[in-house]
Structure formats: structure tokens, C-alpha cells
XYZ file of C-alpha atoms in Angstrom:
563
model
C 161.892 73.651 45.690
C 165.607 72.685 44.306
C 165.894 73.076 41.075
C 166.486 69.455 40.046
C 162.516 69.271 40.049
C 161.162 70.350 37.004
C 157.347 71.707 37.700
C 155.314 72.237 34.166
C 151.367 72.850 33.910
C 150.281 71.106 30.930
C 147.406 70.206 29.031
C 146.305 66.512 28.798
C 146.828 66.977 24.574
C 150.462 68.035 25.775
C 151.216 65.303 28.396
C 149.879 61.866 26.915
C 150.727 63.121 22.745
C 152.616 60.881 20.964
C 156.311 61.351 21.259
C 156.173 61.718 25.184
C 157.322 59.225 27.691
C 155.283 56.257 29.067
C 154.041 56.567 32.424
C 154.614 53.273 34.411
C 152.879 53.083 37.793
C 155.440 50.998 39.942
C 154.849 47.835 42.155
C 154.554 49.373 45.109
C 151.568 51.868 44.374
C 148.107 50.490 45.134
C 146.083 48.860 42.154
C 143.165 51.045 41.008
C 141.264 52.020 43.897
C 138.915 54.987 43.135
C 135.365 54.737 44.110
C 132.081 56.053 41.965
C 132.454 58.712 44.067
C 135.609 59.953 42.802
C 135.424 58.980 39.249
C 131.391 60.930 39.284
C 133.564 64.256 40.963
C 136.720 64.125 38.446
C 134.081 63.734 35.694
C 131.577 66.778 37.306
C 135.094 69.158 37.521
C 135.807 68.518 33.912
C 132.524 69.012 32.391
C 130.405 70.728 34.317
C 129.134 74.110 33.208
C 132.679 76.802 33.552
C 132.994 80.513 32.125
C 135.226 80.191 29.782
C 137.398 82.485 32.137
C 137.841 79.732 34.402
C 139.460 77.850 31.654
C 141.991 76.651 31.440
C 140.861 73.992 34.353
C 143.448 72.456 36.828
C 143.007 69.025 38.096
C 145.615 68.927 40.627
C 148.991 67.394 40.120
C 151.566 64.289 39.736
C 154.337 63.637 40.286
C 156.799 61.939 38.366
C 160.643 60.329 38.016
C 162.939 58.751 35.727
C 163.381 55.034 36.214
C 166.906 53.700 38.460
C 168.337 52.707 35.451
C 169.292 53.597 31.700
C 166.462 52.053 29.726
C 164.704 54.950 28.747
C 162.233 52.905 26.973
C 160.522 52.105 30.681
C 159.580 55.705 30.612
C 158.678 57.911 34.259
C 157.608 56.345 36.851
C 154.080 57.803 38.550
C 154.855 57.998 41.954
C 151.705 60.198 43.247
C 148.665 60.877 40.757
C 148.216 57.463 39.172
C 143.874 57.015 40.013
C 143.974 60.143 37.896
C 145.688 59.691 35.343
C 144.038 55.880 34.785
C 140.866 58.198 35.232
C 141.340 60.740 32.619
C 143.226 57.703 30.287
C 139.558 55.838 30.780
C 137.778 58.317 30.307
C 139.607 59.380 26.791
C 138.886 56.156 25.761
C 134.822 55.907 26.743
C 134.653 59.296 24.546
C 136.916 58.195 21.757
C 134.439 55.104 21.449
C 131.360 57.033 21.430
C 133.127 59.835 18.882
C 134.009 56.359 16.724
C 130.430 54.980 16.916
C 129.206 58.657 15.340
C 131.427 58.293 12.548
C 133.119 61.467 12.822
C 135.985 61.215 10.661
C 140.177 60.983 11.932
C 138.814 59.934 15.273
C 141.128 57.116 15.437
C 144.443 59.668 15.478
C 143.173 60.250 19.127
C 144.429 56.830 19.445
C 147.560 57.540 19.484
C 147.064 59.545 22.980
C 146.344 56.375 25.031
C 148.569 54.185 23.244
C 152.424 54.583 22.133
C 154.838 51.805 19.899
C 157.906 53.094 21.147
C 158.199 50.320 23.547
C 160.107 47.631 21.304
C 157.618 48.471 18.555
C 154.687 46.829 20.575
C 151.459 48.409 20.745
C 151.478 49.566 24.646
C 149.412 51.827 26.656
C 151.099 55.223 27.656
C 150.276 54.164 31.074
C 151.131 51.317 32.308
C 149.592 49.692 35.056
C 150.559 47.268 37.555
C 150.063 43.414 36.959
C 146.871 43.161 38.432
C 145.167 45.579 36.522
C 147.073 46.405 33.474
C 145.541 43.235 31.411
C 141.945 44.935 32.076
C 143.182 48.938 31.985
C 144.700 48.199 28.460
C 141.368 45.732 27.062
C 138.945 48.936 28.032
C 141.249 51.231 26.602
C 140.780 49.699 23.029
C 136.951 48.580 23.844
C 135.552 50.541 26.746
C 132.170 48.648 26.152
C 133.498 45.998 27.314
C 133.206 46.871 30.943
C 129.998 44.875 30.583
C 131.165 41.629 30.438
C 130.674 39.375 33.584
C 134.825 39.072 33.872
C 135.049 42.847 34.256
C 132.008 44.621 35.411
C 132.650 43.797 39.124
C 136.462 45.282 38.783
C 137.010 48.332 39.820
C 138.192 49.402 36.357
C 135.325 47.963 34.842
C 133.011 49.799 37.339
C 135.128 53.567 36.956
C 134.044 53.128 33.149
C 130.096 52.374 33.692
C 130.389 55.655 35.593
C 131.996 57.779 33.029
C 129.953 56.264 30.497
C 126.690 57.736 32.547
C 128.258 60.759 33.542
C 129.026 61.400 29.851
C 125.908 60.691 28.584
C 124.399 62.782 30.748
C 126.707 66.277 30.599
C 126.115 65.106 26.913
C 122.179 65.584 26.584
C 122.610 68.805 29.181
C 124.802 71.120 28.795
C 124.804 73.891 26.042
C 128.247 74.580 25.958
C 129.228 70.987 24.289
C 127.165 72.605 20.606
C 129.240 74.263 17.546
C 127.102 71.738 15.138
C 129.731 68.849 16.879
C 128.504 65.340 18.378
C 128.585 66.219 22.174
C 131.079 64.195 22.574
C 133.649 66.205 20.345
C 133.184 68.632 22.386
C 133.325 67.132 25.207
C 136.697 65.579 23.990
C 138.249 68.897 22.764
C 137.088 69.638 26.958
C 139.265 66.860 28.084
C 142.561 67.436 26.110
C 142.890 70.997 25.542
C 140.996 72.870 28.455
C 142.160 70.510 31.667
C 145.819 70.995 32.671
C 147.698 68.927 35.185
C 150.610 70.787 37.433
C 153.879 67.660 36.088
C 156.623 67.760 39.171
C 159.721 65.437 37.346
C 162.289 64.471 39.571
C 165.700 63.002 38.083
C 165.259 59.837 39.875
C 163.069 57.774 42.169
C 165.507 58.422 45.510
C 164.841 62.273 44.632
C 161.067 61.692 44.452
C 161.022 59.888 47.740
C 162.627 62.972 48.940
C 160.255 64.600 47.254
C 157.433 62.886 49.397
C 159.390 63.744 52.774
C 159.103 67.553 51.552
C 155.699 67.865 50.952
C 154.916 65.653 54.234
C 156.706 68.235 56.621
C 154.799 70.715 54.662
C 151.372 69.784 55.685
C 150.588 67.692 52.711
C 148.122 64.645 53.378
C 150.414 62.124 53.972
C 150.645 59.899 56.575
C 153.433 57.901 58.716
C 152.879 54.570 56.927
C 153.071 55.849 53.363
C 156.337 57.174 54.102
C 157.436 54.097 55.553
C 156.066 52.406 52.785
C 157.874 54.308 50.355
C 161.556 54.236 51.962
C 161.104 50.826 52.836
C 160.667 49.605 48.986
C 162.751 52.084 47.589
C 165.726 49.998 49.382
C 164.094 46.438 47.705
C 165.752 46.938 44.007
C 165.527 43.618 42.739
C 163.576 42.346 45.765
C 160.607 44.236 45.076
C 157.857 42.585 43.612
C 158.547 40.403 46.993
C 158.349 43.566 49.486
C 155.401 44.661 47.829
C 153.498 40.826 48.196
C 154.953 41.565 51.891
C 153.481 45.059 52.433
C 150.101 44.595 50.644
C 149.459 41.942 53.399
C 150.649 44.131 56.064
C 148.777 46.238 55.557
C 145.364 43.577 55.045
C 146.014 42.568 58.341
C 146.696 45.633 59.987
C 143.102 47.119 57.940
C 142.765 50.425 58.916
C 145.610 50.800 61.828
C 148.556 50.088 59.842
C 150.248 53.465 61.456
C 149.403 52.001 64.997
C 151.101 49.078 64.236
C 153.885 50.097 62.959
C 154.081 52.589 66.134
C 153.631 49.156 68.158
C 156.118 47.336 66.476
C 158.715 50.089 67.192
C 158.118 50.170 70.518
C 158.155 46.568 71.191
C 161.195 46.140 68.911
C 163.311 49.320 69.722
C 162.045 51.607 72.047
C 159.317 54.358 72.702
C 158.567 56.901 69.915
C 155.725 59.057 69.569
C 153.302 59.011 66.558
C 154.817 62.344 65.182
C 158.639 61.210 65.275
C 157.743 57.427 63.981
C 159.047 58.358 60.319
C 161.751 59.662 61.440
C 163.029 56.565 63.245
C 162.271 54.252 60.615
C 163.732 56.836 57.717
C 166.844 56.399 59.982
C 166.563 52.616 60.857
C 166.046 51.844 56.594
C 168.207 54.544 55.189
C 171.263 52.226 55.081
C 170.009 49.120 54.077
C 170.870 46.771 51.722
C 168.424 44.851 49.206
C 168.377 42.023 51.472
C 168.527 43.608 54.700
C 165.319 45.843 53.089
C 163.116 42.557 52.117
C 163.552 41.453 55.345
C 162.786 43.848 57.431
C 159.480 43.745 55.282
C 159.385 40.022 56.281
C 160.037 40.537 59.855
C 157.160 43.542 59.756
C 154.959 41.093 57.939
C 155.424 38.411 60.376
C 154.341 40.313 63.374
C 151.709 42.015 61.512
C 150.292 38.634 61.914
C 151.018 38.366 65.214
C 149.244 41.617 65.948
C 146.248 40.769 64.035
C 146.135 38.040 66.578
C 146.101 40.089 69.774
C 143.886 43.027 68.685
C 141.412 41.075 67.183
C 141.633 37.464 69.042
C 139.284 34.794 67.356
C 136.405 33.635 69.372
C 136.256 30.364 67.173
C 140.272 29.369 66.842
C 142.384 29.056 69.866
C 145.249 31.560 69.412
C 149.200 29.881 68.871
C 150.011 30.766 73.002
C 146.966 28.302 74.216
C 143.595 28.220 75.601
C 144.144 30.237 78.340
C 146.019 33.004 76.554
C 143.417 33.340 73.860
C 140.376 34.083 76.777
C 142.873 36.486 78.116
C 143.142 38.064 74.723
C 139.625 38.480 74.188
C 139.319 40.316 77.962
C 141.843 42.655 76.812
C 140.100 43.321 73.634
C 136.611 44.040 75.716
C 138.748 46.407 77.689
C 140.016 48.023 74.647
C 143.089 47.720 76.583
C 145.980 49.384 73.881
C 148.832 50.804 75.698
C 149.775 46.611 76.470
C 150.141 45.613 72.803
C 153.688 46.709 72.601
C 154.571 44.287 75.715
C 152.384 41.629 74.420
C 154.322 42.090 71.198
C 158.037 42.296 72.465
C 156.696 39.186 74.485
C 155.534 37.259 71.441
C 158.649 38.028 69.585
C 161.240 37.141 72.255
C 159.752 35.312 74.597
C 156.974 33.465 72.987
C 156.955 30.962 76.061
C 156.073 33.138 78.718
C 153.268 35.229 76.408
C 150.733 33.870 79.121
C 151.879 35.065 81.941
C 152.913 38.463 80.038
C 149.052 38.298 78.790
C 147.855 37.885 82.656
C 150.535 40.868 83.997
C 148.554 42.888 81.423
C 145.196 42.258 82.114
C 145.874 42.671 85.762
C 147.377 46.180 85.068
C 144.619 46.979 83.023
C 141.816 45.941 85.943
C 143.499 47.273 89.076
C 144.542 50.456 87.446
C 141.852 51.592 84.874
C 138.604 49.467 85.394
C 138.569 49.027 89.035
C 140.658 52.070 90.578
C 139.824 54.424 87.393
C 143.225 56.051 86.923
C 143.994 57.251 83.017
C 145.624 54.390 81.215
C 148.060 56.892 79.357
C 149.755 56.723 82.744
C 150.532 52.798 82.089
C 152.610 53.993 78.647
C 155.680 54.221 80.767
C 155.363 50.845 82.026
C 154.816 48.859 78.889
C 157.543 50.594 77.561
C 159.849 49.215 80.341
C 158.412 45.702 80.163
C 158.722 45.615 76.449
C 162.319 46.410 76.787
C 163.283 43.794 79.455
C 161.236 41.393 76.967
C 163.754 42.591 74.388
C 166.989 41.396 76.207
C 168.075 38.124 76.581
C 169.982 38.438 79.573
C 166.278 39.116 81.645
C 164.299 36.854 82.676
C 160.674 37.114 84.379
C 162.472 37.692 88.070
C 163.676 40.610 86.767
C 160.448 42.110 85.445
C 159.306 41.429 89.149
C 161.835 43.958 90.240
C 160.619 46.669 87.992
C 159.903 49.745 89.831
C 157.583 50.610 87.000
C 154.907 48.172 89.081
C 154.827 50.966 92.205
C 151.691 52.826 90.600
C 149.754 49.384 89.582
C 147.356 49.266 93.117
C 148.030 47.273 96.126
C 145.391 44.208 97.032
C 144.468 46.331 99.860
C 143.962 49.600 97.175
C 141.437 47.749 94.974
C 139.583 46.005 97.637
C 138.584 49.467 99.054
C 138.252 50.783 95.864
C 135.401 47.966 95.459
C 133.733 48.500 98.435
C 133.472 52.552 97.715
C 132.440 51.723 93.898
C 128.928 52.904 92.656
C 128.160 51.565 89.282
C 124.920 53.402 88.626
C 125.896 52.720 84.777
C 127.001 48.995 84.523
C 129.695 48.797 81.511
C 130.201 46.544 79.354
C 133.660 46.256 81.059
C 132.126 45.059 84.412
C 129.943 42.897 82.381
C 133.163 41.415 81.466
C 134.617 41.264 85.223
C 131.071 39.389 86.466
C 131.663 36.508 84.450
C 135.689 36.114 85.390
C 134.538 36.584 88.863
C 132.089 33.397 87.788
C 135.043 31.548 86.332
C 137.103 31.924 89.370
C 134.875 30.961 92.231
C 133.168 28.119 89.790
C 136.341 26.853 87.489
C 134.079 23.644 86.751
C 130.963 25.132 85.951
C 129.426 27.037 82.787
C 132.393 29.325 80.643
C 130.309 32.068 79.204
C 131.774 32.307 76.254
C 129.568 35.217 74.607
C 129.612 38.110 77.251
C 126.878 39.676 74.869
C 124.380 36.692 75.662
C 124.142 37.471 79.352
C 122.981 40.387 81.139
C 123.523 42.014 84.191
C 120.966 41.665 86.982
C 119.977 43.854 89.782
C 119.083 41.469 92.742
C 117.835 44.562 94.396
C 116.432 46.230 92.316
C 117.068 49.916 90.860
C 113.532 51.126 91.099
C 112.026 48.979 93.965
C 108.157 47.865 94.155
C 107.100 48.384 97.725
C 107.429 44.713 98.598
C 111.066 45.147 97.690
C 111.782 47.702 100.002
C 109.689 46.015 102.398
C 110.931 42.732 102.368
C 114.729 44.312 101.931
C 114.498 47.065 105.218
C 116.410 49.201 102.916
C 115.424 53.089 102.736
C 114.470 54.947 99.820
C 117.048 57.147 101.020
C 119.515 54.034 100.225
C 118.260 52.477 97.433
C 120.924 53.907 95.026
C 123.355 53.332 97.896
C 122.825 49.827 97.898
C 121.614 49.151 94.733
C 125.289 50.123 92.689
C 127.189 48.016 94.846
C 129.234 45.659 93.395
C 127.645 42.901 95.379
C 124.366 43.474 94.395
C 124.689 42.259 90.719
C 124.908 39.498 89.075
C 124.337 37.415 85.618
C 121.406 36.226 83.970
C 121.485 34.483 80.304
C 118.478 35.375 77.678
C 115.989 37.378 77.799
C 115.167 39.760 81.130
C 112.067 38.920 83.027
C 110.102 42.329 83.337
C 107.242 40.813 85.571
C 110.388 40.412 88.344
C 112.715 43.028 87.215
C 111.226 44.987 90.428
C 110.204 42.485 92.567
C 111.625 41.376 96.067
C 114.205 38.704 96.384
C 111.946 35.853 97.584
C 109.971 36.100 93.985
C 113.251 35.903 91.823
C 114.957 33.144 93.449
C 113.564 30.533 91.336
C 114.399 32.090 88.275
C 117.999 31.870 89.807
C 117.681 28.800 91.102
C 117.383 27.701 86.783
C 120.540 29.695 85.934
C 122.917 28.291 83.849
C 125.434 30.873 85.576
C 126.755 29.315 89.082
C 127.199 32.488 90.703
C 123.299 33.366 90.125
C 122.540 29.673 91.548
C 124.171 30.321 94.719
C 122.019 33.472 95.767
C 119.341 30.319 96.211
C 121.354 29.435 99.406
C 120.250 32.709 100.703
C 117.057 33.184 103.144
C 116.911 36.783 102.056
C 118.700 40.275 100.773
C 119.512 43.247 102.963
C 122.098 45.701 103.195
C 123.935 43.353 105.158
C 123.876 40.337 102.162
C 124.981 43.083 99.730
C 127.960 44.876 101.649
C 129.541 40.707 102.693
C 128.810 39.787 98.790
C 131.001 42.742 97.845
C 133.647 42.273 100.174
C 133.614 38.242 99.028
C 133.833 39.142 95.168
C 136.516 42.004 95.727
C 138.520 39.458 97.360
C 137.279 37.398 94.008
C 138.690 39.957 92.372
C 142.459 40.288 94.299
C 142.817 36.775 94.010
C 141.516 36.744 89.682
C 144.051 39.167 89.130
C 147.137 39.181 91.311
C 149.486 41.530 91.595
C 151.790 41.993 88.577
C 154.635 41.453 90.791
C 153.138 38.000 92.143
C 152.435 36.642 88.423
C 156.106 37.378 87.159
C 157.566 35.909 90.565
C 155.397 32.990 90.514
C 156.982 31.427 87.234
């Protein structure tokens, strides 16, 4: 490590006295986060029983810079460590309260290791929090019983100290080594400031740090994409930053867990194809010369199709998405394909051209069918494609002829390759998938009738059944030998709403065709028009619903010439 980083292993009694720096946790660090599971285990490491060989104990490390500017009042900022330090800072105070409560005398000099007056003479915690939690962090640090009050027992400050309180009270009333005629909680407190020391990295200044962060990332360290991003991002906001950070905390709300996905998405549908591994490095390079305002609205821009990603992973099945009805119902398909190679295309096509997202939407979900569902070729072969698409999206001078011409459509089958795909198909295990492709095959031969909106409130039907009575195979002509042969055709199913009728499950065609006859699904009604089910009703209803199919879900080529 350069020697511009100063690395010191301290005790707590050495790192919070009075006389050292505050410690200010910046905007754009998450608000207190840590569960009872983490406060119980930094609690258990502290004060569970240790040879006094072990000692001294070490809790890990922070790391730390000097503010961007000259007021060395604002102290270091905590730029990796700060749900420990607020930790061991609550945790100080829960045991200073209980030392105070036993009368043990000096106990308020202790004080003077969670709070400092250097700061323009005002009476200030030597952490400081952000905002959102440092009115609560600095009320429990003078009154930790507190906690209890409706206001602050649900925070997660408020619940961190209910846990230390327990934990303490219970290493308290157990362990032998807290004795030497002291309260417990002396000894205990002695524990906590002389015997834990934290490993302090300082860096000269927050760009440094961020550096800093880059190190440790290619060294293994658990980092990931996003909270590098994150972190070069807002250290180009300066005075813009208590806006980036509004910016990024929704980002990454609406992006929940898949935040690095995202931003891998919006790369690709804004700039070309990376791969997860190299996606810091393209951003590092895209943000490293920014200005403030250039920064904050990059953020904006990220922010802004953040939303717009919410919107195609997740489609609402109450709220009609911005693009229209039709749009949203392809949305949802694509969703029960857990179609995600096509969200860069659908992006690039929302951001540029937010007029044709439909027919993007439909080129998709085509791709998606023909290729993967119907033909079952691996999906990661489609990468190449989107890529392409999102790129003509991406410049103006294109226009939906030219993503007709894109040799990148040469794998996607040929009408011909999916109809014989369907007639060789045997779906002994109907997915949830097909489920999905019955009830556009519905939509498409009956556009008037019943939408099912709820694919989980149908189910799929055997019309010949999978394990035949004897009148079945009577009625039928169809072999044992066949049964599986004709029973996984695609022909042979169809949709049934609520519950399944075991009594018929089995049966032969002639007893189920009133239950069909009472569908609400059209394409179950029609069977009625039937005088009975062979091998020969099953092989023409598969060759009619591949051409169903074909015609459902043209060829990409077809969609983009037809506008």
C-alpha cells in the first residue's frame, strides 16, 4: 500500500478519546442498516469468554479520510466501517447508562468518548451520522433507555440498542471473567475500550479513499460493481450531492436487489456490450472526467431509466404500463418467460424510440418463443442480437427498416423451423411457459372472447388423458404403446379455469365434453364441435395451433417491416 495511507491498530479508548477527530459518515453511505443479527455477533466477539492471550481483540477495520476542504472542524470522513462504529458508539453508551444507574463514581468522564465540543463549542457526537438518523443516534447516546419509546423502538437504532441492552445483561449475569469486586458492567466497559482494537486506514483525502476502494476491490475484497459505481459517481457531485444521493437511494429501491444488472443493462442499451466483470471499468472511465453537473445528471438520467426498468422486469398486472395496453400484456409474457437477455433492447427502445417500444416488445417476445421456448436453443446465444438491436435503437439515423435488415435475425427460426419443431415436440412436463403460450394461442384464434388475465387461475388439461381408463383407450383406438406419443402433443392440451375434475381426469372424451362445453376459455368450447378424439384429431389440432403459433408471433423480420 502507498505510503500516503496511514494504517494504525488502535484501541477504542485510543480512537474515540477526547482530543481526536470527529468521524462524519457522509451522504452517500447507507443510514444504519445492521440487523439483530449483527449487532447479537459484534456484541458475542467482544464479550464472550477469551484467554486473556487472545487479547487484545480485533474487530476488523475502517477506513477513513480527511474532508475536500480546509475546515478541519468537519473531522474524517467514514467511508467503510460506519454500522460498527455506530455499534460500538451504542453500545458505550447502553453500558455507560447502566455503570451511571450503579452509582459508580467518575462514570460521567466516559462521556467525553461519545461526545466532543470542539465543533464550534456545541455539544456533538464524535460520530456523526447522516440526517436521517443522526437526531435518534445522538438522543440514545445521552439516554439509551429511551429506545423504548413508541417514536424509536421500531428504528433500527432504537432496535440495535434493545439488543445490546439483552446481550449485556446477559454476558453480565454469566460470565466470570467480568468480577474484580466491579459492577459487571465496569468490566465489561474496561472490555470495550481497552481490550478491542480496530485496524484505522487514513487516507489524505476522499479521491485517495475512493482509490482506496478500487484497490481492495481488484484484491478480492467483497465489493461489488455497483458500490464502486456508487462511489465514483458521487465523489464527482461536490455541491450536488445531497441531490445524487436522493437520486441513487431510489435507484437503487427500484432496482431492489439487481441494481448491478441494471446498471449492466443500462450500459448496454446506452453504450454498448460489456461484461459483468469489466462494467466498473467502463463507468470509472465514462465518470472520471465529469463535472458537478455533468455527475448529477448522469445520476438523473440513471434514475430515470431505473424507473423505466422497474417497469419492464416487473410489469404491473393492475396499471397499464406508459407504451399501452398491448405493450404491458407483452411485458408480462416476457416476464413469465423470464426472458433477460431483451431488456437492454427494450431499454435502448424506451429511451430513443419510445414510439415504436411495441413493436420492439413483440420482436422480443417472438425471439424469445421461436428460439428458446419452442425450438429450445440457449438464450445466451440471443446476447449478440440484442446487442445489435440496442445499438441501431441508439442511432438516430435508423429506423425500423433497417433493423429488418439485420443479419443478426438469420439464427431466430424460420415459420417452417418452428412448425416442425411443434409437430416433433413432447411435453411430458407442461411448463409454466407453455401454460403461458395456451392462452396467447386462445387470444389469437378468439380476439373477442375471454382474456385470461391470471395464467395461475387456469390449468392445463389433458383431453387424452396421461394415464388412460380403459374406456379411454377404447373409445380413442390409441395403443398403450402410444399413449405418451399422443398424449404430449401439443394438440392434445388445452385450458381449464378452477379447480380439476378428478372423477374425469381419466375418462374418455365423450364424458368430458360437457365440462368443456361450460368453459369460460373458447378454445376448450370448441373441442364440443368434435364427434370424438383420435390420433388423427390430435396430430390436425397440432398442426392448426402451430400455425396459431407462426401467425401469434411472426417473424422478427415481418414485425419490423410491417411498421
Amino acid at each position: 500500500m502507498s505510503a500516503k495511507y496511514d494504517v494504525l491498530s488502535q484501541t477504542l479508548e485510543l480512537l474515540l478519546s477526547p482530543g481526536t477527530a470527529i468521524f462524519r459518515v457522509p451522504m452517500f453511505q447507507r443510514p444504519y442498516s445492521w440487523s439483530e443479527t449483527e449487532v447479537s455477533q459484534l456484541a458475542d466477539d467482544i464479550f464472550s469468554p477469551t484467554d486473556k492471550a487472545d487479547l487484545p481483540y480485533f474487530l476488523g477495520s475502517i477506513v477513513l479520510a480527511q474532508a475536500n476542504n480546509d475546515d478541519q472542524e468537519l473531522g474524517e470522513i467514514v467511508l467503510d466501517g460506519q454500522q460498527r462504529l455506530t455499534t460500538l458508539s451504542l453500545l458505550l453508551a447502553v453500558l455507560l447508562e447502566r455503570v451511571r444507574n450503579a452509582d459508580v463514581p467518575d462514570v460521567d468522564e466516559y462521556a467525553a468518548y461519545l461526545f466532543s465540543r470542539r465543533l464550534r463549542a456545541k455539544r456533538t457526537p464524535k460520530i456523526i451520522l447522516q440526517p436521517q438518523d443522526a437526531i435518534i443516534f445522538e438522543h440514545l447516546l445521552t439516554k439509551p433507555s429511551d429506545a423504548l419509546l413508541p417514536e424509536i423502538k421500531d428504528t433500527q437504532l432504537g432496535q440495535a440498542i434493545a439488543t445490546l441492552t439483552e446481550r449485556i445483561k446477559y454476558y453480565a449475569s454469566s460470565n466470570p471473567l467480568f468480577a474484580h469486586g466491579l459492577p459487571a458492567e465496569v468490566a465489561m466497559l474496561e472490555r470495550l475500550l481497552y481490550e478491542v482494537e480496530i485496524v484505522r486506514i487514513s487516507a489524505p483525502s476522499e479521491r485517495d479513499a475512493f482509490r482506496l476502494f478500487e484497490t481492495l476491490n481488484d484484491r478480492g475484497m467483497a465489493l461489488s460493481a455497483a458500490d464502486l459505481v456508487k462511489n465514483k459517481i458521487l465523489s464527482r457531485c461536490g455541491s450536488d450531492i445531497d441531490e445524487a444521493v436522493e437520486l441513487w437511494t431510489s435507484i437503487t429501491e427500484l432496482t431492489e436487489d439487481d441494481i448491478v444488472g441494471f446498471l449492466r443493462t443500462y450500459w448496454i442499451a446506452c453504450h454498448g456490450f460489456v461484461r459483468k466483470n469489466n462494467l466498473y471499468d467502463s463507468y470509472k472511465k465514462h465518470i472520471e472526467n465529469m463535472s458537478v453537473s455533468a455527475a448529477t445528471n448522469f445520476v438523473a438520467d440513471l434514475e430515470s431509466l431505473a424507473r423505466v426498468y422497474r417497469e419492464i422486469c416487473a410489469p404491473s398486472s393492475q396499471k397499464q404500463c406508459q407504451w399501452g395496453r398491448e405493450a404491458s400484456k407483452i411485458l408480462a409474457r416476457l416476464s413469465d418467460f423470464n426472458a433477460r437477455s431483451c431488456r437492454p433492447a427494450l431499454l435502448a427502445a424506451a429511451k430513443y424510440r419510445s414510439k415504436d417500444f411495441e413493436a420492439i416488445a413483440k420482436i422480443c417476445e417472438s425471439i424469445i418463443v421461436r428460439h428458446s421456448v419452442i425450438c429450445g436453443r440457449n438464450s445466451s446465444m440471443l446476447e449478440g442480437f440484442y446487442h445489435a438491436l440496442a445499438a441501431t435503437l441508439r442511432d438516430p439515423s435508423k429506423d425500423l427498416s433497417d433493423i429488418a435488415k439485420l443479419k443478426d435475425f438469420d439464427p431466430v427460426p424460420s415459420n417452417d423451423e418452428v412448425t416442425a419443431a411443434i409437430k416433433k415436440i413432447e411435453l411430458v412436463r407442461v411448463s409454466p411457459q407453455w401454460r403461458v403460450l395456451l392462452i396467447r394461442i386462445n387470444e389469437h384464434l378468439h380476439p373477442t372472447e375471454l382474456v385470461v388475465d391470471e395464467p395461475s387461475r387456469v390449468h392445463v388439461e389433458h383431453i387424452f388423458p396421461q394415464t388412460p381408463s380403459s374406456s379411454a383407450l377404447a373409445e380413442s383406438q390409441i395403443k398403450p404403446v402410444d399413449v405418451k406419443r399422443y398424449c404430449t402433443k401439443l394438440g392434445n392440451l388445452t385450458l381449464l379455469a378452477g379447480k380439476r375434475n378428478i372423477k374425469i381426469s381419466n375418462g374418455p372424451f365423450s364424458l368430458k365434453k360437457d365440462t368443456y362445453a361450460t368453459s369460460d376459455i373458447a378454445m376448450t368450447r370448441e373441442l364440443c364441435k368434435l364427434t370424438g378424439w383420435n390420433n388423427t384429431a390430435i396430430e390436425k389440432r397440432t398442426a392448426d395451433m402451430a400455425n396459431a403459433i407462426v401467425l401469434a408471433y411472426p417473424h422478427p423480420r415481418e414485425i419490423a417491416s410491417e411498421k
